[in-house]
Coordinates of C-alpha atoms in Angstrom, one line a residue:
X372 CA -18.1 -15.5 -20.6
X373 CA -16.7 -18.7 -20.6
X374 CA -13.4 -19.7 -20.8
X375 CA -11.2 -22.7 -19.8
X376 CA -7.8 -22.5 -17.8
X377 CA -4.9 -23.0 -19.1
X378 CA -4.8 -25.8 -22.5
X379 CA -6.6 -28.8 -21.1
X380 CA -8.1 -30.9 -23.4
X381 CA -11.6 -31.9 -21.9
X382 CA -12.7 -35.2 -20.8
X383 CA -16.0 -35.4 -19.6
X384 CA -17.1 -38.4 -17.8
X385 CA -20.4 -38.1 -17.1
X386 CA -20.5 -41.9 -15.1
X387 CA -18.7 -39.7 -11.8
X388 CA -22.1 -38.5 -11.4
X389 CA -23.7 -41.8 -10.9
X390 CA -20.8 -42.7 -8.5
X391 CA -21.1 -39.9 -6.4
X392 CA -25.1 -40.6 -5.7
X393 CA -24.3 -43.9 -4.3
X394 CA -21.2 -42.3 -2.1
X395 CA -23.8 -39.0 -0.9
X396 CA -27.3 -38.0 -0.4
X397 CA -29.4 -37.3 -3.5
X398 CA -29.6 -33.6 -2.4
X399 CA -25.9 -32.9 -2.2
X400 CA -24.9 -34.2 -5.4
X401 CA -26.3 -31.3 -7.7
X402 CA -26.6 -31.8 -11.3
X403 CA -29.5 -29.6 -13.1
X404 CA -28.8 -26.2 -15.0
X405 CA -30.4 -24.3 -12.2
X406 CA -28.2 -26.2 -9.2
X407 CA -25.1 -25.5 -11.1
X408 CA -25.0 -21.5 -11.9
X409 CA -24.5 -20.5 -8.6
X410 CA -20.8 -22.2 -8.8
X411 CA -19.7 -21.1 -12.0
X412 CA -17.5 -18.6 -11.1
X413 CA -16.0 -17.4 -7.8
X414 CA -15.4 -13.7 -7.0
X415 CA -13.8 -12.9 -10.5
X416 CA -17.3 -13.0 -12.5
X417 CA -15.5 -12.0 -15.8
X418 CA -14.5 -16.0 -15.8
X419 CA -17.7 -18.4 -15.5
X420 CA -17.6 -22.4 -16.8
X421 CA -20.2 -24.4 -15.0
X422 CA -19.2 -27.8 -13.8
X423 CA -20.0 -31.0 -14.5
X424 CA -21.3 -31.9 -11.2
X425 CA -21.6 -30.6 -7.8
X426 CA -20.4 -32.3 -4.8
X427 CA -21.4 -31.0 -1.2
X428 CA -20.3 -33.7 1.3
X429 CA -20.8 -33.0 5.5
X430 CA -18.3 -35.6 7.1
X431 CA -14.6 -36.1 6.1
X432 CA -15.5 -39.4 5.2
X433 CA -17.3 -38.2 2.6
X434 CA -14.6 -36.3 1.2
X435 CA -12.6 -39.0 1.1
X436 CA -14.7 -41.1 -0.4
X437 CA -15.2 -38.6 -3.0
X438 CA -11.5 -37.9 -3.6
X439 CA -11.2 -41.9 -4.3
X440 CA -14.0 -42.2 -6.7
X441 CA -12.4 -39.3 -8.6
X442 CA -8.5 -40.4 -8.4
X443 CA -10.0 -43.8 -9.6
X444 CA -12.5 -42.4 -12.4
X445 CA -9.1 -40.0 -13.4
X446 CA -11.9 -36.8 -13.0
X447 CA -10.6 -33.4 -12.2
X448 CA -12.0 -31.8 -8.8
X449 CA -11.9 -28.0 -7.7
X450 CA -12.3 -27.2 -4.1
X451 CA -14.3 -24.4 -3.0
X452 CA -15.2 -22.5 -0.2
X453 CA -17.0 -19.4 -0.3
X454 CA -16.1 -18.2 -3.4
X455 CA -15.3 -15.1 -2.8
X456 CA -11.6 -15.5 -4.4
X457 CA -11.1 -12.9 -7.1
X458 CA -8.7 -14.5 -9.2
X459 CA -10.6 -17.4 -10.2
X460 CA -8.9 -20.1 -8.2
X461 CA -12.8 -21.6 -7.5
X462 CA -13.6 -21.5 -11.2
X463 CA -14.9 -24.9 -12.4
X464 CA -13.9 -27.6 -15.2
X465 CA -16.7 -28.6 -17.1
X466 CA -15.9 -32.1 -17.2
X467 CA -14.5 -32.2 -13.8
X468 CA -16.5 -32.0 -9.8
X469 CA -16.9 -29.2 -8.1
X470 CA -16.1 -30.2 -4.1
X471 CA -18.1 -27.7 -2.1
X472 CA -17.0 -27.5 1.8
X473 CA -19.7 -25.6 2.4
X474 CA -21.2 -27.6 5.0
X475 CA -17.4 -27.9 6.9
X476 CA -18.9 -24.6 8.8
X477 CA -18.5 -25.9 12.4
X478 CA -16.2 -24.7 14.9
X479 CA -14.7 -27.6 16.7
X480 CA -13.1 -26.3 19.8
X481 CA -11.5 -22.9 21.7
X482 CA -8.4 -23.4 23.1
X483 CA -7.5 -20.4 25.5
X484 CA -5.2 -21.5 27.1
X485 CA -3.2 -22.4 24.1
X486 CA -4.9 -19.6 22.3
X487 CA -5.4 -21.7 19.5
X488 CA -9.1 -22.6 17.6
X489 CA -9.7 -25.3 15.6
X490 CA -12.5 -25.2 12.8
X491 CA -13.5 -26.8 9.9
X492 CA -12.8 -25.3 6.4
X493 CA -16.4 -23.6 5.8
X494 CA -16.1 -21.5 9.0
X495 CA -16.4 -17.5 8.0
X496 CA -13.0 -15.7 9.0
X497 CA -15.0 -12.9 11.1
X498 CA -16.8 -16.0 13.2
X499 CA -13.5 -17.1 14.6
X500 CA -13.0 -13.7 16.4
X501 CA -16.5 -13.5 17.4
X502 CA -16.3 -17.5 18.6
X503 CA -13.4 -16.5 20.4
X504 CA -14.4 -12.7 22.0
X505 CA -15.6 -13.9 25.5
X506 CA -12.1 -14.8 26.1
X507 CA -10.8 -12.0 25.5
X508 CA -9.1 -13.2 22.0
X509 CA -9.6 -12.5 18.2
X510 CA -8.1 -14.0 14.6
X511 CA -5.9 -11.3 13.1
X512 CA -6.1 -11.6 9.6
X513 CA -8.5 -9.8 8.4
X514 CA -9.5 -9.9 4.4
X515 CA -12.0 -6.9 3.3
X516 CA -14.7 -9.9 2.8
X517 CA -14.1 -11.4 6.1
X518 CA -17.7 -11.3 6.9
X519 CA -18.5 -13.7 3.9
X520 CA -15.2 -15.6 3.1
X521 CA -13.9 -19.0 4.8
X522 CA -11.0 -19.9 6.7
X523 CA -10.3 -22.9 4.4
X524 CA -10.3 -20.6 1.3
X525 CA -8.1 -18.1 3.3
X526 CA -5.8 -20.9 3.4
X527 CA -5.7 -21.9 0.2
X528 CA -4.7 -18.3 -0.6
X529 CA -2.6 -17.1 1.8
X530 CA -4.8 -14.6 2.4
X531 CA -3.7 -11.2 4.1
X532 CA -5.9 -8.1 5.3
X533 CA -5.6 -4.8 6.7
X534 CA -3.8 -5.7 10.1
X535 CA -1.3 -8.2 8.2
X536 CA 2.0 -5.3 8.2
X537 CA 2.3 -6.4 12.3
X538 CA 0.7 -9.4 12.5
X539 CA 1.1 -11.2 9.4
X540 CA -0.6 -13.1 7.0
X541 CA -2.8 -16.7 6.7
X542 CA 0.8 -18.6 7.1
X543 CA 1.7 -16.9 10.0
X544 CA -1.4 -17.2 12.1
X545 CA -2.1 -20.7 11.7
X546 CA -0.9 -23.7 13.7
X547 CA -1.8 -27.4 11.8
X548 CA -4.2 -28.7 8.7
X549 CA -5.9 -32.0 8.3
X550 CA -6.1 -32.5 4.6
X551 CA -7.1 -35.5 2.5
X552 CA -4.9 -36.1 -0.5
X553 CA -6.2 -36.7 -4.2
X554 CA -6.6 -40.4 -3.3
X555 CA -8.3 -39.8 -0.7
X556 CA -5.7 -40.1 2.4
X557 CA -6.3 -38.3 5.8
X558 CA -3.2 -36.6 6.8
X559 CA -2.1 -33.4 8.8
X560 CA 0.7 -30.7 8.2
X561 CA 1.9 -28.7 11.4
X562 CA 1.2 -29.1 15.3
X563 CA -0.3 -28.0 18.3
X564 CA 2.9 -26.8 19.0
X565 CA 4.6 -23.5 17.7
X566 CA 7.0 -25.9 15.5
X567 CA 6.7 -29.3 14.5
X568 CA 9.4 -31.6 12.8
X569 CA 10.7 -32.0 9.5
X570 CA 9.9 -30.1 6.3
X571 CA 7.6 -27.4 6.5
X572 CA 4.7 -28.9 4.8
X573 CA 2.3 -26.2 6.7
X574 CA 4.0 -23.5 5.0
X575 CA 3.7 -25.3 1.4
X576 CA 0.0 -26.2 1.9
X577 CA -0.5 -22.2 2.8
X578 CA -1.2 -20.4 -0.6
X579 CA -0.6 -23.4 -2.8
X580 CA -4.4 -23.1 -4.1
X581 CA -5.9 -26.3 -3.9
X582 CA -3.7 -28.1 -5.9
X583 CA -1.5 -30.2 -3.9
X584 CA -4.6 -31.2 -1.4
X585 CA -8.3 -30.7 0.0
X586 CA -8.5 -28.4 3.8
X587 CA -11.1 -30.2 6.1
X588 CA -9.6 -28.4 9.1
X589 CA -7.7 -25.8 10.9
X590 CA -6.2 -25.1 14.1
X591 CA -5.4 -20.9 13.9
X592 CA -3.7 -19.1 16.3
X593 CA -5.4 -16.9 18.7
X594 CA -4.2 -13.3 20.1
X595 CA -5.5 -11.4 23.3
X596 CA -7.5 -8.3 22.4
X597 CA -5.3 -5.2 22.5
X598 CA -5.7 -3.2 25.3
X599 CA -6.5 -0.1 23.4
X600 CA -6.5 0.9 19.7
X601 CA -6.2 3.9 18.3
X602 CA -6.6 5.3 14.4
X603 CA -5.2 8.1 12.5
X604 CA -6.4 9.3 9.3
X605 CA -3.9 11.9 7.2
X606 CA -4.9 13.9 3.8
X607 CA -2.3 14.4 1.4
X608 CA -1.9 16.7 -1.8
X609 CA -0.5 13.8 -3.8
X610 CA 0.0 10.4 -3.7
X611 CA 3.5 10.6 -3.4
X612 CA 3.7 12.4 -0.1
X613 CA 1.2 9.7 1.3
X614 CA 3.7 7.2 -0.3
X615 CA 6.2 9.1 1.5
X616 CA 5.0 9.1 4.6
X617 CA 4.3 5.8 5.3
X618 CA 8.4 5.3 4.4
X619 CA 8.9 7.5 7.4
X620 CA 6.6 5.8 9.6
X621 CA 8.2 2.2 9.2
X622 CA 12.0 3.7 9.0
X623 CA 10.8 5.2 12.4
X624 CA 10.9 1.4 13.8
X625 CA 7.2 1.9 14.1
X626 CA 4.8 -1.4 13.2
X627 CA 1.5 -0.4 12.8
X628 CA -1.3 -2.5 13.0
X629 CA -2.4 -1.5 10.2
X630 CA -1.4 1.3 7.3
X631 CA -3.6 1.5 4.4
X632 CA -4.0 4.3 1.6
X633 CA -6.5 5.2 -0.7
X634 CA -6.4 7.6 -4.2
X635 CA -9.0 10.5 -4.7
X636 CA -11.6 7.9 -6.5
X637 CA -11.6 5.4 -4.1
X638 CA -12.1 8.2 -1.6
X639 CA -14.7 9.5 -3.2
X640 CA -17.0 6.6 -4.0
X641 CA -16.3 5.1 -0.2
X642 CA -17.4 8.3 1.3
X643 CA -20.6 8.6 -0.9
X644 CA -21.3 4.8 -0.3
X645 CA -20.8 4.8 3.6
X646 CA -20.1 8.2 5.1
X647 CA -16.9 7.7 6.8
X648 CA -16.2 11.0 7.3
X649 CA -13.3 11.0 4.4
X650 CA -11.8 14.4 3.4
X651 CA -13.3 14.3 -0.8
X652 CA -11.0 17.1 -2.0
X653 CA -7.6 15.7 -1.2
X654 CA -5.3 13.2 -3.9
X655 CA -4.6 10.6 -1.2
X656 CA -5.4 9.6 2.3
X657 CA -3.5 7.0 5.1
X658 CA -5.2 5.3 7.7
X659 CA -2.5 4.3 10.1
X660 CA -3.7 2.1 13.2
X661 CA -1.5 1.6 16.7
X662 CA -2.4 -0.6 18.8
X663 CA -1.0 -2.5 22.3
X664 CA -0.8 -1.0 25.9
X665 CA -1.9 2.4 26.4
X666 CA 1.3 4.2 27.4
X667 CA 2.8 2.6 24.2
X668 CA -0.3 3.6 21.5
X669 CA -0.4 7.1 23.6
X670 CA 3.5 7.7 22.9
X671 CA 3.5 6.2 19.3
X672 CA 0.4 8.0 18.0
X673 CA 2.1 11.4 18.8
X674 CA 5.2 10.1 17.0
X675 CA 3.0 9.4 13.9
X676 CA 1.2 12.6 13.9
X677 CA 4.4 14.5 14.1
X678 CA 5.7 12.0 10.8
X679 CA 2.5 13.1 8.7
X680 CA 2.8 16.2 9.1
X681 CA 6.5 16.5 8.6
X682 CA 5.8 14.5 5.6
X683 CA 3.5 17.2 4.1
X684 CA -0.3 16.1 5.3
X685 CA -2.7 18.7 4.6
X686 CA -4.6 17.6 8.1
X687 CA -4.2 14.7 10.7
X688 CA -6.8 13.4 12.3
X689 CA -6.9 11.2 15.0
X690 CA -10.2 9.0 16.1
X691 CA -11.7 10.6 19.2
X692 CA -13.5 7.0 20.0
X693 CA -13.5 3.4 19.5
X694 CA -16.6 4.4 16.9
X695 CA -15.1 7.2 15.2
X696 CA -11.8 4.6 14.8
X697 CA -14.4 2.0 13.1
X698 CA -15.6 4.5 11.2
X699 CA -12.1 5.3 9.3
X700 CA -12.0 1.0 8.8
X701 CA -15.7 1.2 7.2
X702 CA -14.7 3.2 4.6
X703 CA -11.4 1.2 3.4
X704 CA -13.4 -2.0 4.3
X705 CA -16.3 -1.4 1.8
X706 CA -14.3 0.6 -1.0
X707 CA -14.7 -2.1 -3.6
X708 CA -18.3 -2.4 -2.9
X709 CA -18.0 1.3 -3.1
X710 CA -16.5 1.3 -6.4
X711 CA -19.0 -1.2 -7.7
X712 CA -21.3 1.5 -7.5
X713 CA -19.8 4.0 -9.9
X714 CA -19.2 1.7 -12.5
X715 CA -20.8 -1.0 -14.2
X716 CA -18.1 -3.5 -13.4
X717 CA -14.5 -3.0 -12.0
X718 CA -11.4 -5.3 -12.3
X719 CA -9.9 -6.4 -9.2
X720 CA -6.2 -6.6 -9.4
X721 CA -3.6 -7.5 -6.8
X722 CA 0.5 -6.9 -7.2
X723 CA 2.7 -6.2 -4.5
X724 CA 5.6 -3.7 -4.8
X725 CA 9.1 -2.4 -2.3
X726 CA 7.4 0.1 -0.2
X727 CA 10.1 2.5 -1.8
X728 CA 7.8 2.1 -5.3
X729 CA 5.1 3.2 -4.3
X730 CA 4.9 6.9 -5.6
X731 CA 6.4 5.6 -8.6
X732 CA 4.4 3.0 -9.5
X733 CA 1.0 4.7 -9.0
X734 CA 2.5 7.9 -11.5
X735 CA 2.7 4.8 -13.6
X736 CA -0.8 3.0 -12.8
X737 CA -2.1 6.9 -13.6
X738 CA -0.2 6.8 -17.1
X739 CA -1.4 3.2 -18.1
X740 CA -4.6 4.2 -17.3
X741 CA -5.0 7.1 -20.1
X742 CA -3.3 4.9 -22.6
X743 CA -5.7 2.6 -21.7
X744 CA -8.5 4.7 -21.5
X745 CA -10.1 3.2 -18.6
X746 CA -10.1 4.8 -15.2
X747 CA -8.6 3.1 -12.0
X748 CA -9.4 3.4 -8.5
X749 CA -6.2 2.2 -6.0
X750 CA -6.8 1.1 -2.5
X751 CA -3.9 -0.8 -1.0
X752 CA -2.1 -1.9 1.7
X753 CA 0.5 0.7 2.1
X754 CA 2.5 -0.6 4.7
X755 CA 3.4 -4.2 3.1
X756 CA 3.0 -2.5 -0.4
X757 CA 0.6 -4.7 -1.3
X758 CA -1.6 -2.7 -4.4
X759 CA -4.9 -3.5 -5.2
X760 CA -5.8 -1.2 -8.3
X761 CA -9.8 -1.6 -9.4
X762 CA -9.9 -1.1 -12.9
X763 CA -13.5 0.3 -13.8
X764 CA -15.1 -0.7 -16.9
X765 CA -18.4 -1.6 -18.6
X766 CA -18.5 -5.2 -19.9
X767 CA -21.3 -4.3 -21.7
X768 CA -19.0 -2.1 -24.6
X769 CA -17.4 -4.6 -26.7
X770 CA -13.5 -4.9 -26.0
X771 CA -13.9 -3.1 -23.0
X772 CA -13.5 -6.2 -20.3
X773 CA -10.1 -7.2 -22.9
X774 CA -9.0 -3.7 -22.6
X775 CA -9.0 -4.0 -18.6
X776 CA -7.2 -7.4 -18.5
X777 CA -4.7 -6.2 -20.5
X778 CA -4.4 -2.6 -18.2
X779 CA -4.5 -5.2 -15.5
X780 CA -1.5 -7.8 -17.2
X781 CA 0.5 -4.5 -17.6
X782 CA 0.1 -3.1 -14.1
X783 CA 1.3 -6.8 -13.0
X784 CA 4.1 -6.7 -15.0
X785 CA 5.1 -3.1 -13.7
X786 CA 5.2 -4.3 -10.0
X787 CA 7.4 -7.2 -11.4
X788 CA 9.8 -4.8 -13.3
X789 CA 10.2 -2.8 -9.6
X790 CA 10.9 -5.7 -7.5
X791 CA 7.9 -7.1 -6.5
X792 CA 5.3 -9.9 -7.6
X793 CA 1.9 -10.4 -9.4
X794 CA 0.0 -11.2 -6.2
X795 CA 0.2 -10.6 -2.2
X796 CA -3.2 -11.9 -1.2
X797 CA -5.9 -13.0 -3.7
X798 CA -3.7 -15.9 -5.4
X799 CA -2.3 -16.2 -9.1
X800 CA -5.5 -18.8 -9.8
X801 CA -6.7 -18.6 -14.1
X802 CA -6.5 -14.4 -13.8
X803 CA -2.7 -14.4 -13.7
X804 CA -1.0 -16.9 -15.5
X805 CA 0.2 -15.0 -18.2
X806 CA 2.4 -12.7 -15.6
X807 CA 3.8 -15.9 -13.9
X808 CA 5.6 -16.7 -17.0
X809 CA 7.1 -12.9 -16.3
X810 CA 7.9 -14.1 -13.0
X811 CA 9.5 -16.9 -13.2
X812 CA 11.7 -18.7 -15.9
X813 CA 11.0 -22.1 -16.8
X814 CA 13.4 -23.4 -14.2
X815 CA 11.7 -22.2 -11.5
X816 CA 8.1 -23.2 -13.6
X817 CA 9.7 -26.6 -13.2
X818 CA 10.5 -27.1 -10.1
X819 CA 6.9 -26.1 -9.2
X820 CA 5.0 -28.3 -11.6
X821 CA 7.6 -31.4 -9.5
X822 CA 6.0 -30.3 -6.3
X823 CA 2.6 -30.3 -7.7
X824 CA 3.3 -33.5 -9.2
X825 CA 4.8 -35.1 -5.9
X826 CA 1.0 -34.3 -4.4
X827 CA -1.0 -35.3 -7.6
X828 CA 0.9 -37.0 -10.2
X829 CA -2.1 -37.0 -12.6
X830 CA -2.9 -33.5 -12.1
X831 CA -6.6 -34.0 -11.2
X832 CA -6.8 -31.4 -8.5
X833 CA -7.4 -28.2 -9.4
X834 CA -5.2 -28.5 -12.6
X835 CA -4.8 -25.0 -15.1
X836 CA -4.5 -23.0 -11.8
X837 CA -1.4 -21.1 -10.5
X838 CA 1.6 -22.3 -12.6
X839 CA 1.3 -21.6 -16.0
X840 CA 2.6 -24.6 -18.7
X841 CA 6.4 -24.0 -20.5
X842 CA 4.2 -24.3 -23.9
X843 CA 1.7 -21.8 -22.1
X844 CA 4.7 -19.2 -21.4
X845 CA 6.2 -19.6 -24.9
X846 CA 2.8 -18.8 -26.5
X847 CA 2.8 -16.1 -23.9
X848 CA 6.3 -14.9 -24.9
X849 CA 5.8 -14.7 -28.8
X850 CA 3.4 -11.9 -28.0
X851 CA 5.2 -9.9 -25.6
X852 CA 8.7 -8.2 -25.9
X853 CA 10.2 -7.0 -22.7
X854 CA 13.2 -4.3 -23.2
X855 CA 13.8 -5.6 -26.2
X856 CA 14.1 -9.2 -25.5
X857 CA 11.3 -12.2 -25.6
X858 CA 11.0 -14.2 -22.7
X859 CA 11.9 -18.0 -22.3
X860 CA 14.0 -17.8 -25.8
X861 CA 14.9 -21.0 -25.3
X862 CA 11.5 -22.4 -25.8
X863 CA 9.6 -23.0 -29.1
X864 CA 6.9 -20.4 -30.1
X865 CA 3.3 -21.5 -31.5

């Protein structure tokens, strides 16, 4: 299916290409039908618009040089990393360049001292831990695809993972970006220091989705290895004792490292697909992680246990081993793989909710999903309430892949009616534009399109991604009444 972001009237200019040979090698400026499929979509398949051209420069140079042909020619460019995003923040323009950094994939330097690494854009999240192992350090953030997806796209998202409740997200682990602006400027954001004066550009660049600026490196922070780690995994009758429970657990002061649930299908399909030794005839299950010295995991994994149980588990079990604890990880780690291979295709969404929500909202999730008529699989991070319901469908049944957007726009627009936001990892990119104008009014719409247009005044870089236009949100509007009431009234309607 393709389908372009946002309203942008297209404007090929097919002359870039010509530029871009005489700025890179013939083989990394790709052009044919078969050099361009591989980038037409990004994680989020259901979206796919091949590009005009294909750009893989090696050196920053290059980049820049790139970045100025393109400000000059006025031709819209998309970064991308991995593409593995799932909200189709890669997803090309097909009149604009598609900048690959696939060839940043270099790790510049360990710092242990100053337990710090820096790498270029390309590098695989997984390879900073294992680059940084023999000292005795690792890279917390940890996204399900970390064995696949890149730091520089991690970046771009603010992306989380399972051990983000105590050691935060993307923003918080990162020290200082070198970035080259849409005309082509070299510049950094941060220090090698733990602050660094004025504004907080770092924190600006961090999730803002390749619009404001092109990654070419990173310096992350680095953490010593825990001395021990320790996993619990607890069955529950319903999903609202698990939500429950994992209340108790952080209004018991206690931070785990990580504290993630699952619902009976997600269960069930990670279990058949990796053998993780999941309880299959239970509604819910938490995997709660503690980790630090060993007196301190010792004490708090007793104070869990005795939590889950209070809290109505069926059965508590702890990981006898450091193999048996990787075991319980496997199975959350691979669930949407899992899932992938009960139904022909599955919708990944990504809201985030008050912890207090969360029994609530997945009653609700359970009731959109028979008005629907599509079945839904939740896996989530409990402890930062961050949901990721996969909505299983079969593109193949006409209306069905409409049907699961719109089960998709209204579980979005739940977690915004309890408090909480349309995304808490994966971005807003083309998939959620519709629920920003839910959101936000056109105030705070505004304000954002200023700050995009301080960076990139002609909106070439990665333009129809994120925030959604005021005549976007009014169409938007005209369609949907919310208690009564249409949003942005103070807008025309089309």
């Amino acid at each position: 299916m393709s389908r372009i972001p946002d309203e942008r009237p297209l404007n090929p200019k097919p002359e870039v290409v010509d530029g871009l040979r005489r700025l890179l090698p013939r083989e990394s400026v790709l052009t044919t039908e078969a050099e361009l499929a591989p980038y037409e979509c990004d994680g989020l398949s259901a979206f796919q618009q091949r590009p005009l051209v294909v750009a893989l420069p090696e050196t920053v140079e290059q980049v820049q040089a790139v970045m100025r042909l393109c400000h000059e020619m006025e031709v819209p460019v998309v970064a991308r990393g991995a593409g593995t995003g799932l909200s189709g923040g890669a997803l090309p323009l097909a009149d604009g360049v598609l900048l690959s950094l696939a060839k940043f994939n270099r790790i510049l330097g360990i710092d242990p001292a100053n337990r710090s690494a820096t790498v270029q854009p390309g590098v695989r999240n997984l390879a900073i831990s294992e680059a940084a192992a023999g000292h005795g350090l690792y890279y917390a953030p940890d996204p399900s695809s970390q064995i696949a997806c890149s730091i520089g796209g991690n970046v771009a998202e603010n992306s989380g993972g399972v051990h983000c409740l105590k050691y935060g997200l993307t923003v918080h682990n990162i020290l200082k970006l070198k970035l080259i602006s849409v005309e082509g400027e070299l510049f950094e954001v941060g220090a090698d220091a733990l602050d660094s004066p004025g504004l907080d550009l770092l924190a600006l660049m961090t999730g803002s989705e390749g619009m404001l600026a092109v990654i070419v490196e990173v310096t992350v922070k680095l953490l010593p290895k825990p001395e021990r780690a320790q996993a619990l995994l607890a069955a529950f009758d319903s999903v609202e004792q698990a939500g429950a429970a994992v209340a108790e657990i952080i209004g018991a002061g206690i931070i785990p490292a990580g504290l993630e649930m699952m619902d009976r299908p997600a269960i069930r399909a990670a279990e058949d697909f990796v053998h993780a030794g999941y309880p299959t005839d239970v509604e819910a299950i938490l995997i709660c992680e503690l980790d630090g010295f060993n007196a301190e995991v010792s004490f708090d994994v007793m104070r869990v246990r005795d939590l889950l149980l209070a809290s109505g588990a069926a059965d508590v079990r702890t990981a006898a081993d450091d193999a048996e604890r990787l075991r319980f990880w496997k199975g959350r780690k691979a669930a949407f793989p899992a899932v992938g291979r009960i139904s022909p295709d599955y919708y990944c969404m990504d809201g985030t909710i008050p912890r207090r929500q969360l029994g609530p909202v997945l009653r609700q999730i359970s009731a959109l999903s028979e008005q629907y008529g599509l079945a839904v699989a939740n896996v989530f991070h409990a402890g930062d309430g961050n949901l990721h319901p996969l909505i299983l469908y079969d593109a193949n049944n006409p209306g069905e892949l409409e049907q699961a957007e719109a089960l998709g726009g209204a579980i979005l627009e739940l977690c915004v009616e309890v408090g909480g936001t349309v995304t808490g990892e994966h971005g807003v990119g083309v998939e959620k534009l519709n629920q920003m104008c839910v959101q936000f009014n056109s105030a705070e719409l505004n304000q954002m399109h200023a700050v995009k247009a301080a960076f990139d005044p002609k909106r070439l870089l990665n333009p129809g991604k994120a925030v959604p236009t005021l005549h976007r949100c009014a169409e938007f509007g005209a369609m949907h009444v919310h208690h009564g009431e249409l949003k942005f009234p103070e807008l025309p309607r089309f």
